mmCIF file of C-alpha atoms in Angstrom:
data_model
loop_
_atom_site.group_PDB
_atom_site.id
_atom_site.type_symbol
_atom_site.label_atom_id
_atom_site.label_comp_id
_atom_site.label_asym_id
_atom_site.label_seq_id
_atom_site.Cartn_x
_atom_site.Cartn_y
_atom_site.Cartn_z
ATOM 1 C CA MET A 1 45.611 -87.199 -64.702
ATOM 2 C CA GLU A 2 48.032 -87.628 -61.841
ATOM 3 C CA LYS A 3 50.748 -85.122 -61.074
ATOM 4 C CA GLN A 4 53.171 -84.813 -58.206
ATOM 5 C CA PRO A 5 51.774 -82.590 -55.442
ATOM 6 C CA LYS A 6 53.075 -79.051 -55.588
ATOM 7 C CA VAL A 7 54.169 -77.987 -52.106
ATOM 8 C CA ALA A 8 53.176 -74.414 -51.455
ATOM 9 C CA LYS A 9 54.137 -72.102 -48.642
ATOM 10 C CA ILE A 10 51.371 -72.180 -46.078
ATOM 11 C CA ASN A 11 50.462 -68.919 -44.393
ATOM 12 C CA HIS A 12 47.783 -69.759 -41.873
ATOM 13 C CA ILE A 13 44.716 -67.572 -41.814
ATOM 14 C CA ASN A 14 41.888 -68.582 -39.529
ATOM 15 C CA ALA A 15 38.464 -67.750 -40.932
ATOM 16 C CA GLU A 16 36.842 -68.268 -37.531
ATOM 17 C CA GLY A 17 35.587 -65.058 -35.981
ATOM 18 C CA LEU A 18 35.134 -62.964 -39.125
ATOM 19 C CA LYS A 19 31.568 -61.729 -38.885
ATOM 20 C CA ARG A 20 29.581 -62.097 -42.054
ATOM 21 C CA ALA A 21 28.464 -58.760 -43.497
ATOM 22 C CA GLY A 22 25.956 -60.284 -45.896
ATOM 23 C CA LYS A 23 24.270 -63.546 -46.785
ATOM 24 C CA LYS A 24 25.444 -65.439 -49.848
ATOM 25 C CA THR A 25 22.917 -67.116 -52.093
ATOM 26 C CA ASP A 26 22.982 -70.917 -51.891
ATOM 27 C CA ARG A 27 24.928 -72.012 -54.978
ATOM 28 C CA LYS A 28 22.455 -74.768 -55.791
ATOM 29 C CA GLY A 29 19.401 -73.620 -53.900
ATOM 30 C CA SER A 30 17.968 -70.918 -56.126
ATOM 31 C CA SER A 31 14.863 -71.480 -58.215
ATOM 32 C CA LYS A 32 16.878 -70.589 -61.303
ATOM 33 C CA PHE A 33 19.419 -73.294 -60.498
ATOM 34 C CA ILE A 34 16.689 -75.898 -59.915
ATOM 35 C CA LYS A 35 15.121 -75.085 -63.294
ATOM 36 C CA ILE A 36 18.480 -75.447 -65.021
ATOM 37 C CA ILE A 37 19.206 -78.761 -63.299
ATOM 38 C CA LEU A 38 15.804 -80.193 -64.171
ATOM 39 C CA GLY A 39 16.281 -79.125 -67.771
ATOM 40 C CA LEU A 40 19.636 -80.862 -67.916
ATOM 41 C CA LEU A 41 18.262 -84.010 -66.333
ATOM 42 C CA ILE A 42 15.414 -84.201 -68.827
ATOM 43 C CA SER A 43 17.609 -83.489 -71.841
ATOM 44 C CA GLY A 44 20.089 -86.068 -70.575
ATOM 45 C CA GLY A 45 17.551 -88.856 -70.641
ATOM 46 C CA ILE A 46 16.772 -88.964 -66.930
ATOM 47 C CA ILE A 47 13.098 -88.153 -67.387
ATOM 48 C CA VAL A 48 12.253 -91.241 -65.315
ATOM 49 C CA GLY A 49 13.579 -89.404 -62.263
ATOM 50 C CA VAL A 50 11.129 -86.579 -62.807
ATOM 51 C CA TRP A 51 8.262 -89.030 -63.149
ATOM 52 C CA LYS A 52 9.225 -90.497 -59.775
ATOM 53 C CA GLY A 53 9.028 -87.053 -58.260
ATOM 54 C CA ILE A 54 11.217 -84.146 -57.245
ATOM 55 C CA PRO A 55 12.385 -85.892 -54.012
ATOM 56 C CA TYR A 56 13.813 -88.733 -56.119
ATOM 57 C CA VAL A 57 15.710 -86.283 -58.309
ATOM 58 C CA LYS A 58 16.967 -84.339 -55.302
ATOM 59 C CA ASP A 59 18.080 -87.505 -53.479
ATOM 60 C CA ASN A 60 19.932 -88.947 -56.465
ATOM 61 C CA TYR A 61 21.025 -86.172 -58.795
ATOM 62 C CA ILE A 62 21.253 -82.788 -57.064
ATOM 63 C CA THR A 63 24.489 -82.500 -55.110
ATOM 64 C CA PRO A 64 23.917 -81.279 -51.544
ATOM 65 C CA GLU A 65 25.713 -78.345 -49.977
ATOM 66 C CA ILE A 66 27.941 -79.438 -47.090
ATOM 67 C CA PRO A 67 27.857 -76.884 -44.236
ATOM 68 C CA TYR A 68 31.055 -78.133 -42.601
ATOM 69 C CA SER A 69 34.733 -77.373 -43.014
ATOM 70 C CA ILE A 70 37.022 -79.894 -44.667
ATOM 71 C CA THR A 71 38.456 -80.774 -41.244
ATOM 72 C CA ASP A 72 35.039 -81.392 -39.716
ATOM 73 C CA THR A 73 33.959 -83.369 -42.781
ATOM 74 C CA ILE A 74 36.953 -85.688 -42.444
ATOM 75 C CA ASN A 75 36.485 -86.095 -38.692
ATOM 76 C CA MET A 76 32.751 -86.806 -38.984
ATOM 77 C CA ASN A 77 33.452 -89.668 -41.410
ATOM 78 C CA ALA A 78 36.605 -91.053 -39.802
ATOM 79 C CA ASP A 79 34.935 -94.329 -38.791
ATOM 80 C CA GLU A 80 33.719 -95.020 -42.331
ATOM 81 C CA THR A 81 36.656 -94.101 -44.557
ATOM 82 C CA LEU A 82 40.427 -94.413 -44.722
ATOM 83 C CA LEU A 83 40.773 -90.785 -45.792
ATOM 84 C CA ASP A 84 41.684 -89.507 -42.327
ATOM 85 C CA GLU A 85 44.403 -92.159 -41.963
ATOM 86 C CA LEU A 86 45.905 -91.306 -45.334
ATOM 87 C CA LEU A 87 45.894 -87.582 -44.569
ATOM 88 C CA SER A 88 47.700 -88.186 -41.297
ATOM 89 C CA THR A 89 50.676 -89.765 -43.100
ATOM 90 C CA ASP A 90 53.796 -87.759 -43.895
ATOM 91 C CA LYS A 91 53.090 -88.069 -47.612
ATOM 92 C CA TYR A 92 49.695 -86.365 -47.490
ATOM 93 C CA SER A 93 49.674 -84.208 -44.347
ATOM 94 C CA THR A 94 51.075 -81.221 -46.251
ATOM 95 C CA LEU A 95 48.321 -81.597 -48.849
ATOM 96 C CA LEU A 96 45.687 -81.532 -46.096
ATOM 97 C CA ASN A 97 47.199 -78.325 -44.687
ATOM 98 C CA GLN A 98 47.075 -76.769 -48.142
ATOM 99 C CA VAL A 99 43.393 -77.660 -48.560
ATOM 100 C CA ILE A 100 42.554 -76.317 -45.101
ATOM 101 C CA GLN A 101 44.379 -73.089 -45.898
ATOM 102 C CA LEU A 102 42.720 -72.758 -49.302
ATOM 103 C CA GLU A 103 39.308 -73.211 -47.713
ATOM 104 C CA ALA A 104 40.115 -70.425 -45.237
ATOM 105 C CA TYR A 105 41.198 -68.158 -48.098
ATOM 106 C CA LEU A 106 37.963 -68.850 -49.991
ATOM 107 C CA GLU A 107 35.883 -68.084 -46.918
ATOM 108 C CA ILE A 108 37.732 -64.869 -46.138
ATOM 109 C CA SER A 109 37.696 -63.685 -49.740
ATOM 110 C CA ASN A 110 33.917 -64.164 -49.876
ATOM 111 C CA LYS A 111 33.428 -62.282 -46.615
ATOM 112 C CA LEU A 112 35.537 -59.393 -47.817
ATOM 113 C CA ALA A 113 33.600 -59.380 -51.089
ATOM 114 C CA ASP A 114 30.378 -59.098 -49.097
ATOM 115 C CA LEU A 115 31.610 -55.779 -47.713
ATOM 116 C CA ASN A 116 31.339 -54.212 -51.184
ATOM 117 C CA LEU A 117 34.578 -52.342 -50.542
ATOM 118 C CA SER A 118 34.608 -50.735 -53.991
ATOM 119 C CA SER A 119 31.540 -48.713 -53.027
ATOM 120 C CA TYR A 120 33.741 -46.920 -50.501
ATOM 121 C CA THR A 121 36.956 -46.653 -52.490
ATOM 122 C CA GLU A 122 38.842 -48.185 -55.414
ATOM 123 C CA ALA A 123 42.117 -47.380 -53.684
ATOM 124 C CA VAL A 124 44.307 -50.301 -52.623
ATOM 125 C CA VAL A 125 46.761 -49.937 -49.769
ATOM 126 C CA GLU A 126 49.667 -52.314 -50.256
ATOM 127 C CA VAL A 127 49.797 -54.856 -47.444
ATOM 128 C CA THR A 128 52.943 -56.678 -46.404
ATOM 129 C CA GLU A 129 52.661 -60.302 -45.345
ATOM 130 C CA SER A 130 53.934 -60.722 -41.823
ATOM 131 C CA ASP A 131 53.424 -62.830 -38.728
ATOM 132 C CA ASN A 132 50.619 -60.458 -37.758
ATOM 133 C CA PHE A 133 48.792 -60.704 -41.107
ATOM 134 C CA ASP A 134 45.965 -62.795 -39.668
ATOM 135 C CA ALA A 135 45.463 -60.745 -36.513
ATOM 136 C CA ASP A 136 45.675 -57.426 -38.350
ATOM 137 C CA LEU A 137 43.103 -58.550 -40.910
ATOM 138 C CA HIS A 138 40.658 -59.594 -38.207
ATOM 139 C CA ALA A 139 41.109 -56.349 -36.297
ATOM 140 C CA LYS A 140 40.601 -54.155 -39.356
ATOM 141 C CA TYR A 141 37.614 -56.206 -40.493
ATOM 142 C CA ASP A 142 35.919 -55.900 -37.105
ATOM 143 C CA GLU A 143 36.635 -52.180 -36.941
ATOM 144 C CA PHE A 144 35.201 -51.700 -40.435
ATOM 145 C CA ILE A 145 31.993 -53.560 -39.518
ATOM 146 C CA GLU A 146 31.592 -51.498 -36.347
ATOM 147 C CA LEU A 147 31.985 -48.207 -38.205
ATOM 148 C CA VAL A 148 29.610 -49.223 -41.008
ATOM 149 C CA GLN A 149 26.939 -49.948 -38.424
ATOM 150 C CA SER A 150 27.429 -46.770 -36.412
ATOM 151 C CA ILE A 151 28.140 -43.863 -38.784
ATOM 152 C CA ASP A 152 27.046 -42.266 -42.035
ATOM 153 C CA SER A 153 29.971 -42.839 -44.375
ATOM 154 C CA ASP A 154 28.977 -39.869 -46.569
ATOM 155 C CA VAL A 155 29.082 -37.333 -43.745
ATOM 156 C CA LEU A 156 32.541 -35.886 -43.186
ATOM 157 C CA SER A 157 33.958 -36.928 -39.844
ATOM 158 C CA GLN A 158 37.082 -38.492 -38.429
ATOM 159 C CA GLU A 159 35.242 -41.801 -38.295
ATOM 160 C CA ALA A 160 34.157 -41.553 -41.943
ATOM 161 C CA LEU A 161 37.736 -40.888 -43.018
ATOM 162 C CA ARG A 162 38.856 -43.893 -41.001
ATOM 163 C CA LEU A 163 36.164 -46.068 -42.602
ATOM 164 C CA HIS A 164 37.356 -45.268 -46.112
ATOM 165 C CA GLN A 165 40.975 -45.810 -45.091
ATOM 166 C CA LEU A 166 40.062 -49.233 -43.734
ATOM 167 C CA ALA A 167 38.281 -50.064 -46.996
ATOM 168 C CA ALA A 168 41.477 -49.298 -48.926
ATOM 169 C CA GLU A 169 43.524 -51.457 -46.546
ATOM 170 C CA LEU A 170 41.063 -54.346 -46.734
ATOM 171 C CA ASN A 171 41.300 -54.103 -50.524
ATOM 172 C CA GLY A 172 44.989 -54.782 -50.074
ATOM 173 C CA TYR A 173 44.362 -57.815 -47.894
ATOM 174 C CA LYS A 174 41.857 -59.201 -50.387
ATOM 175 C CA GLN A 175 44.339 -58.712 -53.224
ATOM 176 C CA ILE A 176 46.890 -60.910 -51.439
ATOM 177 C CA ILE A 177 44.350 -63.582 -50.516
ATOM 178 C CA ASP A 178 42.890 -63.722 -54.027
ATOM 179 C CA SER A 179 46.386 -64.044 -55.466
ATOM 180 C CA LYS A 180 47.013 -67.133 -53.339
ATOM 181 C CA ILE A 181 43.699 -68.624 -54.412
ATOM 182 C CA THR A 182 44.295 -68.088 -58.124
ATOM 183 C CA VAL A 183 47.930 -69.240 -58.107
ATOM 184 C CA ASP A 184 47.661 -72.472 -56.113
ATOM 185 C CA GLY A 185 43.963 -73.318 -55.841
ATOM 186 C CA TYR A 186 43.434 -75.534 -58.890
ATOM 187 C CA ASN A 187 46.608 -77.552 -58.321
ATOM 188 C CA THR A 188 45.834 -78.089 -54.634
ATOM 189 C CA LEU A 189 42.300 -79.340 -55.263
ATOM 190 C CA ALA A 190 43.347 -81.510 -58.219
ATOM 191 C CA ASN A 191 45.748 -83.380 -55.925
ATOM 192 C CA TYR A 192 43.150 -83.649 -53.192
ATOM 193 C CA GLY A 193 40.456 -84.856 -55.594
ATOM 194 C CA ILE A 194 42.712 -87.668 -56.807
ATOM 195 C CA LEU A 195 43.147 -88.802 -53.214
ATOM 196 C CA VAL A 196 39.408 -88.671 -52.519
ATOM 197 C CA ALA A 197 38.587 -90.754 -55.614
ATOM 198 C CA LYS A 198 41.238 -93.378 -54.866
ATOM 199 C CA THR A 199 40.188 -93.610 -51.233
ATOM 200 C CA ALA A 200 36.610 -94.370 -52.297
ATOM 201 C CA VAL A 201 37.922 -97.438 -54.162
ATOM 202 C CA LEU A 202 39.924 -98.563 -51.116
ATOM 203 C CA ASP A 203 36.882 -98.141 -48.881
ATOM 204 C CA ALA A 204 34.622 -100.001 -51.320
ATOM 205 C CA SER A 205 37.077 -102.855 -51.786
ATOM 206 C CA GLY A 206 37.986 -103.371 -48.141
ATOM 207 C CA ILE A 207 41.740 -103.090 -48.643
ATOM 208 C CA GLY A 208 44.196 -101.096 -46.534
ATOM 209 C CA TYR A 209 45.287 -97.520 -47.157
ATOM 210 C CA GLU A 210 48.859 -98.687 -47.818
ATOM 211 C CA ASN A 211 47.545 -99.809 -51.239
ATOM 212 C CA ILE A 212 46.883 -96.230 -52.367
ATOM 213 C CA ASP A 213 49.946 -96.144 -54.630
ATOM 214 C CA ASN A 214 48.729 -99.215 -56.524
ATOM 215 C CA LEU A 215 45.742 -97.261 -57.843
ATOM 216 C CA ARG A 216 45.846 -95.179 -61.009
ATOM 217 C CA ILE A 217 43.298 -92.900 -62.618
ATOM 218 C CA PRO A 218 43.935 -93.013 -66.377
ATOM 219 C CA HIS A 219 44.204 -89.777 -68.277
ATOM 220 C CA GLU A 220 41.619 -89.091 -70.976
ATOM 221 C CA ALA A 221 44.404 -89.568 -73.516
ATOM 222 C CA ASP A 222 44.564 -93.250 -72.534
ATOM 223 C CA ASN A 223 41.347 -93.702 -74.539
ATOM 224 C CA GLU A 224 39.586 -95.805 -71.919
ATOM 225 C CA GLU A 225 36.085 -96.638 -73.049
ATOM 226 C CA ASP A 226 34.712 -96.005 -69.554
ATOM 227 C CA THR A 227 35.787 -93.854 -66.650
ATOM 228 C CA VAL A 228 37.778 -96.264 -64.528
ATOM 229 C CA ILE A 229 40.263 -96.486 -61.688
ATOM 230 C CA ILE A 230 42.818 -99.254 -62.117
ATOM 231 C CA TYR A 231 44.394 -101.262 -59.300
ATOM 232 C CA THR A 232 47.607 -103.130 -60.161
ATOM 233 C CA ASP A 233 48.674 -105.864 -57.757
ATOM 234 C CA PRO A 234 52.397 -105.247 -57.103
ATOM 235 C CA ASN A 235 52.998 -108.961 -56.460
ATOM 236 C CA THR A 236 51.260 -110.567 -59.435
ATOM 237 C CA GLY A 237 50.776 -107.718 -61.874
ATOM 238 C CA LYS A 238 47.028 -108.449 -61.998
ATOM 239 C CA LYS A 239 45.050 -105.368 -63.038
ATOM 240 C CA PHE A 240 41.595 -104.722 -61.631
ATOM 241 C CA ARG A 241 39.461 -102.191 -63.506
ATOM 242 C CA ILE A 242 36.867 -100.487 -61.326
ATOM 243 C CA LYS A 243 34.271 -98.769 -63.489
ATOM 244 C CA ILE A 244 32.948 -95.413 -62.284
ATOM 245 C CA ALA A 245 29.274 -94.860 -63.093
ATOM 246 C CA ASN A 246 28.406 -91.640 -64.927
ATOM 247 C CA ASN A 247 26.034 -90.442 -62.199
ATOM 248 C CA SER A 248 28.461 -91.247 -59.365
ATOM 249 C CA ILE A 249 29.840 -88.458 -57.184
ATOM 250 C CA ILE A 250 33.272 -89.997 -57.799
ATOM 251 C CA ARG A 251 32.764 -89.474 -61.521
ATOM 252 C CA GLY A 252 32.053 -85.855 -60.603
ATOM 253 C CA VAL A 253 35.216 -85.714 -58.512
ATOM 254 C CA ILE A 254 37.305 -87.115 -61.372
ATOM 255 C CA ASP A 255 35.748 -84.621 -63.782
ATOM 256 C CA ASP A 256 36.603 -81.832 -61.315
ATOM 257 C CA VAL A 257 40.197 -83.037 -61.240
ATOM 258 C CA TYR A 258 40.433 -83.026 -65.045
ATOM 259 C CA ARG A 259 39.009 -79.512 -65.149
ATOM 260 C CA ALA A 260 41.349 -78.304 -62.423
ATOM 261 C CA GLN A 261 44.361 -79.732 -64.255
ATOM 262 C CA THR A 262 43.464 -78.308 -67.650
ATOM 263 C CA LYS A 263 41.685 -75.063 -66.810
ATOM 264 C CA ASP A 264 42.895 -72.036 -68.753
ATOM 265 C CA THR A 265 42.675 -69.289 -66.146
ATOM 266 C CA THR A 266 43.928 -66.461 -68.355
ATOM 267 C CA GLU A 267 40.411 -65.292 -69.221
ATOM 268 C CA LEU A 268 38.786 -66.086 -65.884
ATOM 269 C CA THR A 269 37.886 -63.522 -63.256
ATOM 270 C CA THR A 270 38.770 -64.066 -59.614
ATOM 271 C CA ASP A 271 35.076 -64.581 -58.860
ATOM 272 C CA GLN A 272 34.882 -67.332 -61.496
ATOM 273 C CA ILE A 273 37.930 -69.071 -60.065
ATOM 274 C CA ILE A 274 36.539 -68.859 -56.547
ATOM 275 C CA GLY A 275 33.253 -70.286 -57.834
ATOM 276 C CA ASP A 276 35.059 -73.213 -59.470
ATOM 277 C CA LEU A 277 37.131 -74.030 -56.404
ATOM 278 C CA THR A 278 34.196 -73.707 -54.022
ATOM 279 C CA GLY A 279 32.218 -76.149 -56.172
ATOM 280 C CA TYR A 280 35.071 -78.653 -56.393
ATOM 281 C CA LEU A 281 35.648 -78.535 -52.654
ATOM 282 C CA ASN A 282 31.968 -79.155 -51.951
ATOM 283 C CA ASP A 283 31.969 -82.167 -54.306
ATOM 284 C CA PHE A 284 34.947 -83.608 -52.434
ATOM 285 C CA LYS A 285 33.150 -83.157 -49.122
ATOM 286 C CA VAL A 286 30.018 -84.846 -50.492
ATOM 287 C CA ALA A 287 32.155 -87.761 -51.708
ATOM 288 C CA THR A 288 33.502 -88.141 -48.171
ATOM 289 C CA PHE A 289 29.956 -88.483 -46.814
ATOM 290 C CA MET A 290 29.058 -91.158 -49.366
ATOM 291 C CA ARG A 291 29.497 -94.895 -48.721
ATOM 292 C CA TYR A 292 30.785 -97.242 -51.405
ATOM 293 C CA ALA A 293 30.722 -100.849 -52.598
ATOM 294 C CA ASN A 294 32.693 -102.481 -55.420
ATOM 295 C CA ASP A 295 31.143 -105.138 -57.629
ATOM 296 C CA GLY A 296 33.330 -104.269 -60.584
ATOM 297 C CA THR A 297 31.602 -100.909 -60.686
ATOM 298 C CA LEU A 298 31.986 -98.446 -57.855
ATOM 299 C CA THR A 299 28.500 -98.059 -56.405
ATOM 300 C CA THR A 300 27.113 -96.090 -53.493
ATOM 301 C CA THR A 301 25.137 -97.580 -50.637
ATOM 302 C CA ASN A 302 23.563 -94.267 -49.613
ATOM 303 C CA ASN A 303 22.235 -91.291 -51.545
ATOM 304 C CA TYR A 304 22.282 -87.498 -51.433
ATOM 305 C CA GLY A 305 19.118 -87.497 -49.357
ATOM 306 C CA ASP A 306 20.919 -89.509 -46.667
ATOM 307 C CA VAL A 307 23.767 -87.007 -46.730
ATOM 308 C CA ARG A 308 21.361 -84.081 -46.380
ATOM 309 C CA GLU A 309 19.696 -85.773 -43.434
ATOM 310 C CA VAL A 310 22.988 -86.407 -41.659
ATOM 311 C CA THR A 311 24.393 -82.943 -42.271
ATOM 312 C CA SER A 312 21.182 -81.249 -41.126
ATOM 313 C CA LYS A 313 21.203 -83.024 -37.774
ATOM 314 C CA VAL A 314 24.842 -83.113 -36.711
ATOM 315 C CA LYS A 315 26.183 -79.989 -35.069
ATOM 316 C CA VAL A 316 29.940 -79.556 -35.116
ATOM 317 C CA LYS A 317 32.030 -76.878 -33.470
ATOM 318 C CA SER A 318 35.146 -76.151 -35.453
ATOM 319 C CA LYS A 319 38.274 -75.651 -33.414
#
């Protein structure tokens, strides 16, 4: 399960200010998705939830979408979790920067995809990474949006030629961004997911963040009967096994980590990889909004409905 964090070169790209050209469908909000989820719940033996009503199922089994960045999510929960303190340490600050950067890449890649650049040209202008990469991308994006809204791209004009040239250049920018996502994304989120899961145990148990290294998430090959996180007391050698319930968001986080560590990406498209990483990142944000107790099993003291209520009311301005 646990691997040493891979330190990647961080090239900061700020997603703030890129105007959205289209509206993405909510990953878990479509009627098709709801039908699939309900089918899975019923086939999995959770028919009792359906009998209690759709609100019960939604509050306990359907993971909410978090509308905030990873930075805002951490800051909003700073009083309730040790995660912010851990991420401010030298050991984990680089990991936080990597997650922030990955999130920006995912956001920008999706916004570029919304432009449907291939409908203008399949050409790709090679882009060189430089100190001006971020600023140049924003400028070209804004110019492209302005031209799309003001001209007919199929009528020959200087502006139409410029529009198609910009599409080719933006293809080049997207190629670089997608490369960074596919190369480092799974490893970055696997390391972050491990930290999120361990922090939940610290929060639930009321022990300090300096105990993080005493926690271990066994690999599947360890043949544990249950999904557990193990705390080993460095002074006495006493091992505490904290069971993770199957329907817990932390079980979901651990499953995400396993998938991220073992995923064979050779047959995956960029869109599939982006979908995976976006889902993992949302799970990790949800886990940060949850509150935990430890009675031998890691339990939650709030539910997804509480998280939806909080996230629908709080307005946060990202820096």
